[in-house]
Structures are given as structure tokens and as C-alpha cells.
Amino acid sequence: MARQKGIIKLKGTIGDITFYKTQDGHLAREKGGVEASRIKNDPAFQRTRENGAEFGRAGKAGKTLRTAMRALLINSADGRMVSRLTQAMVKVIQADLVNQRGLRNVIDGEAELLAGFEFNIRGKLGTSLYAPFVGAIDRPQGKITMDMDPFVPTNMIAAPSGTTHYKVISAGAEVDFEAEDFLVASAETAILPWDATLTAAVNHVHNVTAASTKPLFLALGIEFYQEVNGQMYSLKNGAYNPLAIVQVSGV
């Protein structure tokens, strides 16, 4: 692809050149590629079909997980989160050692590879929250928990400029990737001042199906606020709110 320069930016197709706009600016590329019917039927494109099938499966799995976490993601996701999560799901599927290429899936893959996934690359949990916490997944009891000892906010939370308050959020999810269904429970603290006062302990318990046979996830995040004339406003529309998957239990 080529980057468009100059005052006038084009959109659309002229001859064999397509002009379009992305997050990286105004780009241009030459039309081309193989006909869809050939990719679908030609034996030479067997690997392409297999890759396409698994990529599509990864996309659906990513959408299911995003939907499960939607309540937290509304204020805690960057513009490229969808594509990044799809790529992470591809790696999960590629770790499937049971099925043949093209038939590999999330269930037989390694869902644990999603641990540490950051939903907001502009505000990572790993560089925002330094307070120790313990995440645990009790599959037999159907409980997903997050415990955090008391801490001093200004010491243990690296907040963006303008922050006056914050809250800790978490969610436990049981995800059925095959049926594209889920069970999710979320919890949050009150909106607390970002100051040098020692907090109370934070204990979140999320209930899912006892003895579930589905992948289980624990997500943890922070939402930042700014107080103006007694009203709380999401800081910069949540642009720097971190949210990450911190614990995973595969099948």
C-alpha cells in the first residue's frame, strides 16, 4: 500500500487503484488478487482455505468473548482491540494438537494463552495498577474471585493527568465458544478518591456454573474519573482506562 500526500485526499477507485482512509491516514493500493471461485475450489489453495476457516473461527470466538465482556469494554477498549483479539485467538486455535489443520478450534486449543491480553493498548493494566491482587478460578464451586489488599492509591495506581477519582472493576465469565454463548458476572468498587489515603480491601466474587466444562475468564480493570463542580466525568471518555484478562482456566 502507498500513503497519500498532498492537500486533496481521494476516496474510491480510479482504474486499478483504490483510495481509502484508515487510522494510519489516507492510503492507496492496487487492485488485484485471485478470483474467489478459484480460492474456493482450486487444490492449490487448500492451505488458504484452511487458514481462512481458522481465521473465521478465531473472529467468531473473539466476538463472543468481547460480547461477554461488553459491560466493561464500553469504556476500556482501543480502536484496534478487535483485530488484536482475533490474532490472539488465532494463536489459541493454532495450539490445538487434536484436530487437523483447518479444523482446529478454541476448545481444543490453549485458551490460557489469552491470559495477560490487554483490551486497551493506550492504558495497560500492567503499567497502571501496581497494587498486589490475587485472582482465582474455582471450577468445582463455580466461583471466580479477585482479592486486593488495602493500598495507597497514589502509590499503587499510575493514573493519567487530570485524574481525581477511580474505581476498580472486574468480571468473571464462562464462555461457550461453540454455541457462541456465555455467562458473566461483574463487580465494581464505589468511585474512590485518588489520594494518599489507605483503601479498604477489595473482594470481588463472580458466580458461574459449578463444575463447568467451558473456558473460564477473570478480567480486571480500572476506570478513571475527574470531578468537576461535584460531578464525576469519565476521564477523556475512558481513553486510558485499562482492562486485561488476568486469569484463564481452559477446558
PDB file of C-alpha atoms in Angstrom:
ATOM      1  CA  MET A   1       0.000   0.000   0.000  1.00  0.00           C
ATOM      2  CA  ALA A   2       1.034   3.606  -0.518  1.00  0.00           C
ATOM      3  CA  ARG A   3       0.356   6.668   1.614  1.00  0.00           C
ATOM      4  CA  GLN A   4      -1.466   9.601   0.032  1.00  0.00           C
ATOM      5  CA  LYS A   5       0.211  13.008   0.288  1.00  0.00           C
ATOM      6  CA  GLY A   6      -0.929  16.429  -0.696  1.00  0.00           C
ATOM      7  CA  ILE A   7      -3.876  18.659   0.119  1.00  0.00           C
ATOM      8  CA  ILE A   8      -6.591  16.687  -1.680  1.00  0.00           C
ATOM      9  CA  LYS A   9      -7.253  13.198  -0.292  1.00  0.00           C
ATOM     10  CA  LEU A  10      -9.045  10.698  -2.530  1.00  0.00           C
ATOM     11  CA  LYS A  11     -11.580   8.013  -1.675  1.00  0.00           C
ATOM     12  CA  GLY A  12     -12.847   5.356  -4.064  1.00  0.00           C
ATOM     13  CA  THR A  13     -11.394   3.573  -7.090  1.00  0.00           C
ATOM     14  CA  ILE A  14      -9.761   5.043 -10.176  1.00  0.00           C
ATOM     15  CA  GLY A  15      -8.697   2.442 -12.705  1.00  0.00           C
ATOM     16  CA  ASP A  16      -6.843  -0.242 -10.770  1.00  0.00           C
ATOM     17  CA  ILE A  17      -6.044   1.987  -7.785  1.00  0.00           C
ATOM     18  CA  THR A  18      -8.267   2.096  -4.684  1.00  0.00           C
ATOM     19  CA  PHE A  19      -8.019   5.079  -2.348  1.00  0.00           C
ATOM     20  CA  TYR A  20      -9.224   4.759   1.252  1.00  0.00           C
ATOM     21  CA  LYS A  21      -8.867   6.139   4.770  1.00  0.00           C
ATOM     22  CA  THR A  22      -7.638   4.200   7.828  1.00  0.00           C
ATOM     23  CA  GLN A  23      -6.435   5.002  11.322  1.00  0.00           C
ATOM     24  CA  ASP A  24      -2.982   5.348   9.761  1.00  0.00           C
ATOM     25  CA  GLY A  25      -4.145   8.042   7.372  1.00  0.00           C
ATOM     26  CA  HIS A  26      -5.143   8.142   3.697  1.00  0.00           C
ATOM     27  CA  LEU A  27      -3.767   5.162   1.775  1.00  0.00           C
ATOM     28  CA  ALA A  28      -3.869   3.748  -1.748  1.00  0.00           C
ATOM     29  CA  ARG A  29      -3.429   0.234  -3.104  1.00  0.00           C
ATOM     30  CA  GLU A  30      -3.568  -1.529  -6.430  1.00  0.00           C
ATOM     31  CA  LYS A  31      -6.482  -3.824  -7.178  1.00  0.00           C
ATOM     32  CA  GLY A  32      -5.572  -7.419  -7.672  1.00  0.00           C
ATOM     33  CA  GLY A  33      -5.753 -10.874  -6.177  1.00  0.00           C
ATOM     34  CA  VAL A  34      -7.159 -14.239  -7.123  1.00  0.00           C
ATOM     35  CA  GLU A  35     -10.795 -14.837  -8.006  1.00  0.00           C
ATOM     36  CA  ALA A  36     -12.906 -16.097  -5.089  1.00  0.00           C
ATOM     37  CA  SER A  37     -14.147 -19.120  -7.058  1.00  0.00           C
ATOM     38  CA  ARG A  38     -10.582 -20.292  -7.647  1.00  0.00           C
ATOM     39  CA  ILE A  39      -9.662 -19.937  -3.984  1.00  0.00           C
ATOM     40  CA  LYS A  40     -12.780 -21.925  -3.087  1.00  0.00           C
ATOM     41  CA  ASN A  41     -12.159 -24.846  -5.458  1.00  0.00           C
ATOM     42  CA  ASP A  42      -8.557 -24.972  -6.668  1.00  0.00           C
ATOM     43  CA  PRO A  43      -6.492 -27.641  -4.825  1.00  0.00           C
ATOM     44  CA  ALA A  44      -3.543 -25.253  -4.959  1.00  0.00           C
ATOM     45  CA  PHE A  45      -5.342 -23.053  -2.441  1.00  0.00           C
ATOM     46  CA  GLN A  46      -6.070 -25.780   0.104  1.00  0.00           C
ATOM     47  CA  ARG A  47      -3.797 -24.135   2.682  1.00  0.00           C
ATOM     48  CA  THR A  48      -5.505 -20.792   2.048  1.00  0.00           C
ATOM     49  CA  ARG A  49      -8.920 -22.341   2.679  1.00  0.00           C
ATOM     50  CA  GLU A  50      -7.684 -23.965   5.882  1.00  0.00           C
ATOM     51  CA  ASN A  51      -6.198 -20.699   7.121  1.00  0.00           C
ATOM     52  CA  GLY A  52      -9.386 -18.865   6.211  1.00  0.00           C
ATOM     53  CA  ALA A  53     -11.558 -21.331   8.113  1.00  0.00           C
ATOM     54  CA  GLU A  54      -9.465 -21.000  11.257  1.00  0.00           C
ATOM     55  CA  PHE A  55      -9.259 -17.228  10.964  1.00  0.00           C
ATOM     56  CA  GLY A  56     -13.044 -17.071  10.691  1.00  0.00           C
ATOM     57  CA  ARG A  57     -13.347 -19.298  13.742  1.00  0.00           C
ATOM     58  CA  ALA A  58     -10.974 -17.006  15.622  1.00  0.00           C
ATOM     59  CA  GLY A  59     -13.056 -13.980  14.659  1.00  0.00           C
ATOM     60  CA  LYS A  60     -16.250 -15.561  15.982  1.00  0.00           C
ATOM     61  CA  ALA A  61     -14.528 -16.602  19.204  1.00  0.00           C
ATOM     62  CA  GLY A  62     -13.186 -13.096  19.703  1.00  0.00           C
ATOM     63  CA  LYS A  63     -16.645 -11.625  19.158  1.00  0.00           C
ATOM     64  CA  THR A  64     -18.150 -13.994  21.727  1.00  0.00           C
ATOM     65  CA  LEU A  65     -15.556 -13.027  24.335  1.00  0.00           C
ATOM     66  CA  ARG A  66     -15.966  -9.320  23.554  1.00  0.00           C
ATOM     67  CA  THR A  67     -19.734  -9.604  23.942  1.00  0.00           C
ATOM     68  CA  ALA A  68     -19.299 -11.376  27.271  1.00  0.00           C
ATOM     69  CA  MET A  69     -17.085  -8.517  28.493  1.00  0.00           C
ATOM     70  CA  ARG A  70     -19.107  -5.742  26.838  1.00  0.00           C
ATOM     71  CA  ALA A  71     -20.181  -4.059  30.086  1.00  0.00           C
ATOM     72  CA  LEU A  72     -16.518  -3.469  30.969  1.00  0.00           C
ATOM     73  CA  LEU A  73     -15.329  -2.815  27.410  1.00  0.00           C
ATOM     74  CA  ILE A  74     -17.651   0.125  26.763  1.00  0.00           C
ATOM     75  CA  ASN A  75     -15.160   2.431  28.473  1.00  0.00           C
ATOM     76  CA  SER A  76     -11.986   0.338  28.178  1.00  0.00           C
ATOM     77  CA  ALA A  77     -11.015  -0.574  24.612  1.00  0.00           C
ATOM     78  CA  ASP A  78      -8.777   0.855  21.900  1.00  0.00           C
ATOM     79  CA  GLY A  79      -9.639   1.138  18.218  1.00  0.00           C
ATOM     80  CA  ARG A  80      -7.647  -1.933  17.223  1.00  0.00           C
ATOM     81  CA  MET A  81      -8.726  -4.206  20.052  1.00  0.00           C
ATOM     82  CA  VAL A  82     -10.926  -6.338  17.766  1.00  0.00           C
ATOM     83  CA  SER A  83      -8.103  -7.199  15.378  1.00  0.00           C
ATOM     84  CA  ARG A  84      -5.635  -7.764  18.226  1.00  0.00           C
ATOM     85  CA  LEU A  85      -8.036 -10.139  19.973  1.00  0.00           C
ATOM     86  CA  THR A  86      -8.649 -12.026  16.730  1.00  0.00           C
ATOM     87  CA  GLN A  87      -4.901 -12.520  16.306  1.00  0.00           C
ATOM     88  CA  ALA A  88      -4.670 -13.753  19.897  1.00  0.00           C
ATOM     89  CA  MET A  89      -7.488 -16.219  19.183  1.00  0.00           C
ATOM     90  CA  VAL A  90      -5.617 -17.455  16.099  1.00  0.00           C
ATOM     91  CA  LYS A  91      -2.707 -18.398  18.373  1.00  0.00           C
ATOM     92  CA  VAL A  92      -5.114 -20.200  20.714  1.00  0.00           C
ATOM     93  CA  ILE A  93      -6.507 -22.195  17.782  1.00  0.00           C
ATOM     94  CA  GLN A  94      -3.059 -22.971  16.389  1.00  0.00           C
ATOM     95  CA  ALA A  95      -2.202 -24.577  19.743  1.00  0.00           C
ATOM     96  CA  ASP A  96      -4.868 -27.257  19.095  1.00  0.00           C
ATOM     97  CA  LEU A  97      -2.962 -30.550  18.889  1.00  0.00           C
ATOM     98  CA  VAL A  98      -6.080 -32.701  18.455  1.00  0.00           C
ATOM     99  CA  ASN A  99      -7.677 -31.654  15.173  1.00  0.00           C
ATOM    100  CA  GLN A 100      -6.278 -31.374  11.651  1.00  0.00           C
ATOM    101  CA  ARG A 101      -5.289 -28.045  10.171  1.00  0.00           C
ATOM    102  CA  GLY A 102      -8.391 -26.165   9.097  1.00  0.00           C
ATOM    103  CA  LEU A 103     -10.494 -27.896  11.774  1.00  0.00           C
ATOM    104  CA  ARG A 104      -8.600 -26.638  14.827  1.00  0.00           C
ATOM    105  CA  ASN A 105     -10.676 -24.677  17.349  1.00  0.00           C
ATOM    106  CA  VAL A 106     -10.574 -22.726  20.602  1.00  0.00           C
ATOM    107  CA  ILE A 107     -11.961 -25.535  22.760  1.00  0.00           C
ATOM    108  CA  ASP A 108      -9.147 -27.924  21.836  1.00  0.00           C
ATOM    109  CA  GLY A 109      -6.596 -25.116  21.742  1.00  0.00           C
ATOM    110  CA  GLU A 110      -4.927 -23.284  24.622  1.00  0.00           C
ATOM    111  CA  ALA A 111      -7.304 -20.628  25.959  1.00  0.00           C
ATOM    112  CA  GLU A 112      -4.737 -19.927  28.668  1.00  0.00           C
ATOM    113  CA  LEU A 113      -2.728 -18.054  26.017  1.00  0.00           C
ATOM    114  CA  LEU A 114      -5.257 -15.231  26.427  1.00  0.00           C
ATOM    115  CA  ALA A 115      -4.048 -14.529  29.975  1.00  0.00           C
ATOM    116  CA  GLY A 116      -2.470 -11.086  30.013  1.00  0.00           C
ATOM    117  CA  PHE A 117      -4.410  -9.805  26.991  1.00  0.00           C
ATOM    118  CA  GLU A 118      -4.818  -6.027  27.252  1.00  0.00           C
ATOM    119  CA  PHE A 119      -8.070  -4.649  25.845  1.00  0.00           C
ATOM    120  CA  ASN A 120      -6.760  -1.074  25.805  1.00  0.00           C
ATOM    121  CA  ILE A 121      -3.271  -0.660  24.404  1.00  0.00           C
ATOM    122  CA  ARG A 122      -3.339   3.067  25.315  1.00  0.00           C
ATOM    123  CA  GLY A 123      -3.773   2.285  29.007  1.00  0.00           C
ATOM    124  CA  LYS A 124      -2.403  -1.097  30.026  1.00  0.00           C
ATOM    125  CA  LEU A 125      -3.302  -2.665  33.349  1.00  0.00           C
ATOM    126  CA  GLY A 126       0.288  -3.833  33.731  1.00  0.00           C
ATOM    127  CA  THR A 127       1.562  -0.243  33.743  1.00  0.00           C
ATOM    128  CA  SER A 128      -1.377   1.302  35.618  1.00  0.00           C
ATOM    129  CA  LEU A 129      -2.053  -0.960  38.610  1.00  0.00           C
ATOM    130  CA  TYR A 130       0.783  -1.887  40.947  1.00  0.00           C
ATOM    131  CA  ALA A 131      -1.316  -2.928  43.944  1.00  0.00           C
ATOM    132  CA  PRO A 132      -0.923  -6.698  44.503  1.00  0.00           C
ATOM    133  CA  PHE A 133      -4.029  -8.743  43.802  1.00  0.00           C
ATOM    134  CA  VAL A 134      -4.921 -12.416  43.740  1.00  0.00           C
ATOM    135  CA  GLY A 135      -7.181 -13.846  41.056  1.00  0.00           C
ATOM    136  CA  ALA A 136      -8.555 -17.360  41.452  1.00  0.00           C
ATOM    137  CA  ILE A 137     -10.852 -19.659  39.492  1.00  0.00           C
ATOM    138  CA  ASP A 138     -12.583 -22.401  41.469  1.00  0.00           C
ATOM    139  CA  ARG A 139     -14.135 -24.537  38.732  1.00  0.00           C
ATOM    140  CA  PRO A 140     -15.794 -27.142  41.016  1.00  0.00           C
ATOM    141  CA  GLN A 141     -17.511 -24.423  43.085  1.00  0.00           C
ATOM    142  CA  GLY A 142     -18.218 -22.154  40.135  1.00  0.00           C
ATOM    143  CA  LYS A 143     -16.542 -19.131  41.704  1.00  0.00           C
ATOM    144  CA  ILE A 144     -14.171 -16.637  40.091  1.00  0.00           C
ATOM    145  CA  THR A 145     -12.644 -14.269  42.630  1.00  0.00           C
ATOM    146  CA  MET A 146     -10.392 -11.215  42.788  1.00  0.00           C
ATOM    147  CA  ASP A 147      -8.897 -10.086  46.105  1.00  0.00           C
ATOM    148  CA  MET A 148      -6.823  -6.971  46.662  1.00  0.00           C
ATOM    149  CA  ASP A 149      -5.299  -5.928  49.988  1.00  0.00           C
ATOM    150  CA  PRO A 150      -5.567  -2.301  51.196  1.00  0.00           C
ATOM    151  CA  PHE A 151      -3.244   0.070  49.314  1.00  0.00           C
ATOM    152  CA  VAL A 152      -2.434   3.764  48.884  1.00  0.00           C
ATOM    153  CA  PRO A 153      -3.927   4.860  45.516  1.00  0.00           C
ATOM    154  CA  THR A 154      -1.338   7.496  44.608  1.00  0.00           C
ATOM    155  CA  ASN A 155       1.427   4.959  45.243  1.00  0.00           C
ATOM    156  CA  MET A 156      -0.119   1.945  43.580  1.00  0.00           C
ATOM    157  CA  ILE A 157      -2.130   3.379  40.670  1.00  0.00           C
ATOM    158  CA  ALA A 158      -0.370   5.263  37.866  1.00  0.00           C
ATOM    159  CA  ALA A 159      -3.258   7.487  36.848  1.00  0.00           C
ATOM    160  CA  PRO A 160      -3.320   9.751  33.787  1.00  0.00           C
ATOM    161  CA  SER A 161      -3.105  13.524  34.207  1.00  0.00           C
ATOM    162  CA  GLY A 162      -6.358  15.043  35.404  1.00  0.00           C
ATOM    163  CA  THR A 163      -7.479  12.051  37.466  1.00  0.00           C
ATOM    164  CA  THR A 164      -9.209  12.822  40.760  1.00  0.00           C
ATOM    165  CA  HIS A 165     -11.071   9.537  41.311  1.00  0.00           C
ATOM    166  CA  TYR A 166     -11.126   5.922  40.142  1.00  0.00           C
ATOM    167  CA  LYS A 167     -12.886   2.621  40.620  1.00  0.00           C
ATOM    168  CA  VAL A 168     -11.775  -0.997  40.317  1.00  0.00           C
ATOM    169  CA  ILE A 169     -13.858  -3.224  38.057  1.00  0.00           C
ATOM    170  CA  SER A 170     -13.753  -6.958  37.375  1.00  0.00           C
ATOM    171  CA  ALA A 171     -15.755  -9.680  35.691  1.00  0.00           C
ATOM    172  CA  GLY A 172     -15.857 -13.456  35.682  1.00  0.00           C
ATOM    173  CA  ALA A 173     -17.056 -15.144  32.513  1.00  0.00           C
ATOM    174  CA  GLU A 174     -17.919 -18.678  31.446  1.00  0.00           C
ATOM    175  CA  VAL A 175     -17.745 -18.787  27.648  1.00  0.00           C
ATOM    176  CA  ASP A 176     -19.193 -21.418  25.315  1.00  0.00           C
ATOM    177  CA  PHE A 177     -17.313 -20.695  22.095  1.00  0.00           C
ATOM    178  CA  GLU A 178     -19.064 -23.474  20.174  1.00  0.00           C
ATOM    179  CA  ALA A 179     -22.572 -22.189  20.911  1.00  0.00           C
ATOM    180  CA  GLU A 180     -21.372 -18.549  20.911  1.00  0.00           C
ATOM    181  CA  ASP A 181     -22.947 -18.113  24.352  1.00  0.00           C
ATOM    182  CA  PHE A 182     -21.717 -17.058  27.778  1.00  0.00           C
ATOM    183  CA  LEU A 183     -22.494 -16.468  31.447  1.00  0.00           C
ATOM    184  CA  VAL A 184     -20.886 -13.414  33.009  1.00  0.00           C
ATOM    185  CA  ALA A 185     -20.927 -11.639  36.364  1.00  0.00           C
ATOM    186  CA  SER A 186     -19.267  -8.304  37.109  1.00  0.00           C
ATOM    187  CA  ALA A 187     -18.457  -6.226  40.177  1.00  0.00           C
ATOM    188  CA  GLU A 188     -17.019  -2.814  40.933  1.00  0.00           C
ATOM    189  CA  THR A 189     -15.985  -0.637  43.831  1.00  0.00           C
ATOM    190  CA  ALA A 190     -17.528   2.719  44.522  1.00  0.00           C
ATOM    191  CA  ILE A 191     -15.887   5.708  42.832  1.00  0.00           C
ATOM    192  CA  LEU A 192     -12.969   6.383  45.173  1.00  0.00           C
ATOM    193  CA  PRO A 193     -10.619   9.360  45.568  1.00  0.00           C
ATOM    194  CA  TRP A 194      -7.178   9.001  44.022  1.00  0.00           C
ATOM    195  CA  ASP A 195      -5.239  10.204  47.031  1.00  0.00           C
ATOM    196  CA  ALA A 196      -2.774   9.085  49.696  1.00  0.00           C
ATOM    197  CA  THR A 197      -5.406   7.538  51.989  1.00  0.00           C
ATOM    198  CA  LEU A 198      -5.191   3.792  52.599  1.00  0.00           C
ATOM    199  CA  THR A 199      -8.104   1.998  50.954  1.00  0.00           C
ATOM    200  CA  ALA A 200     -10.209  -0.850  52.271  1.00  0.00           C
ATOM    201  CA  ALA A 201      -9.584  -4.326  50.882  1.00  0.00           C
ATOM    202  CA  VAL A 202     -11.336  -5.177  47.614  1.00  0.00           C
ATOM    203  CA  ASN A 203     -13.020  -8.579  47.333  1.00  0.00           C
ATOM    204  CA  HIS A 204     -14.990  -9.484  44.222  1.00  0.00           C
ATOM    205  CA  VAL A 205     -16.782 -12.826  43.839  1.00  0.00           C
ATOM    206  CA  HIS A 206     -18.277 -13.859  40.493  1.00  0.00           C
ATOM    207  CA  ASN A 207     -20.543 -16.880  40.324  1.00  0.00           C
ATOM    208  CA  VAL A 208     -20.662 -19.102  37.232  1.00  0.00           C
ATOM    209  CA  THR A 209     -21.811 -22.680  36.654  1.00  0.00           C
ATOM    210  CA  ALA A 210     -20.407 -25.133  39.195  1.00  0.00           C
ATOM    211  CA  ALA A 211     -18.196 -27.801  37.601  1.00  0.00           C
ATOM    212  CA  SER A 212     -18.445 -26.031  34.242  1.00  0.00           C
ATOM    213  CA  THR A 213     -16.779 -27.672  31.252  1.00  0.00           C
ATOM    214  CA  LYS A 214     -16.328 -24.335  29.441  1.00  0.00           C
ATOM    215  CA  PRO A 215     -13.357 -21.931  29.478  1.00  0.00           C
ATOM    216  CA  LEU A 216     -13.462 -19.502  32.414  1.00  0.00           C
ATOM    217  CA  PHE A 217     -12.011 -15.981  32.434  1.00  0.00           C
ATOM    218  CA  LEU A 218     -11.278 -13.276  35.004  1.00  0.00           C
ATOM    219  CA  ALA A 219     -10.886  -9.702  33.758  1.00  0.00           C
ATOM    220  CA  LEU A 220      -9.670  -6.792  35.886  1.00  0.00           C
ATOM    221  CA  GLY A 221      -9.616  -3.095  35.137  1.00  0.00           C
ATOM    222  CA  ILE A 222      -9.687   0.480  36.401  1.00  0.00           C
ATOM    223  CA  GLU A 223     -11.879   3.391  35.353  1.00  0.00           C
ATOM    224  CA  PHE A 224     -10.530   6.909  35.873  1.00  0.00           C
ATOM    225  CA  TYR A 225     -12.685   9.946  36.671  1.00  0.00           C
ATOM    226  CA  GLN A 226     -12.347  13.676  37.024  1.00  0.00           C
ATOM    227  CA  GLU A 227     -14.516  15.601  39.465  1.00  0.00           C
ATOM    228  CA  VAL A 228     -15.804  18.936  38.183  1.00  0.00           C
ATOM    229  CA  ASN A 229     -18.156  21.007  40.343  1.00  0.00           C
ATOM    230  CA  GLY A 230     -19.219  17.966  42.311  1.00  0.00           C
ATOM    231  CA  GLN A 231     -19.915  15.830  39.219  1.00  0.00           C
ATOM    232  CA  MET A 232     -17.890  12.791  38.123  1.00  0.00           C
ATOM    233  CA  TYR A 233     -16.865  12.560  34.486  1.00  0.00           C
ATOM    234  CA  SER A 234     -15.136   9.642  32.789  1.00  0.00           C
ATOM    235  CA  LEU A 235     -11.626  10.967  32.204  1.00  0.00           C
ATOM    236  CA  LYS A 236     -11.089  11.675  28.491  1.00  0.00           C
ATOM    237  CA  ASN A 237     -14.074   9.441  27.705  1.00  0.00           C
ATOM    238  CA  GLY A 238     -12.262   6.436  29.115  1.00  0.00           C
ATOM    239  CA  ALA A 239      -9.379   6.656  26.653  1.00  0.00           C
ATOM    240  CA  TYR A 240      -6.857   5.461  29.241  1.00  0.00           C
ATOM    241  CA  ASN A 241      -8.961   3.014  31.241  1.00  0.00           C
ATOM    242  CA  PRO A 242      -7.027  -0.283  31.498  1.00  0.00           C
ATOM    243  CA  LEU A 243      -8.705  -3.699  31.293  1.00  0.00           C
ATOM    244  CA  ALA A 244      -6.971  -7.052  30.953  1.00  0.00           C
ATOM    245  CA  ILE A 245      -7.613 -10.774  31.216  1.00  0.00           C
ATOM    246  CA  VAL A 246      -5.690 -11.764  34.332  1.00  0.00           C
ATOM    247  CA  GLN A 247      -6.752 -15.380  34.848  1.00  0.00           C
ATOM    248  CA  VAL A 248      -7.875 -18.143  32.478  1.00  0.00           C
ATOM    249  CA  SER A 249      -8.935 -21.734  33.043  1.00  0.00           C
ATOM    250  CA  GLY A 250      -9.333 -23.700  29.820  1.00  0.00           C
ATOM    251  CA  VAL A 251     -11.426 -26.825  29.437  1.00  0.00           C
TER     252      VAL A 251
END
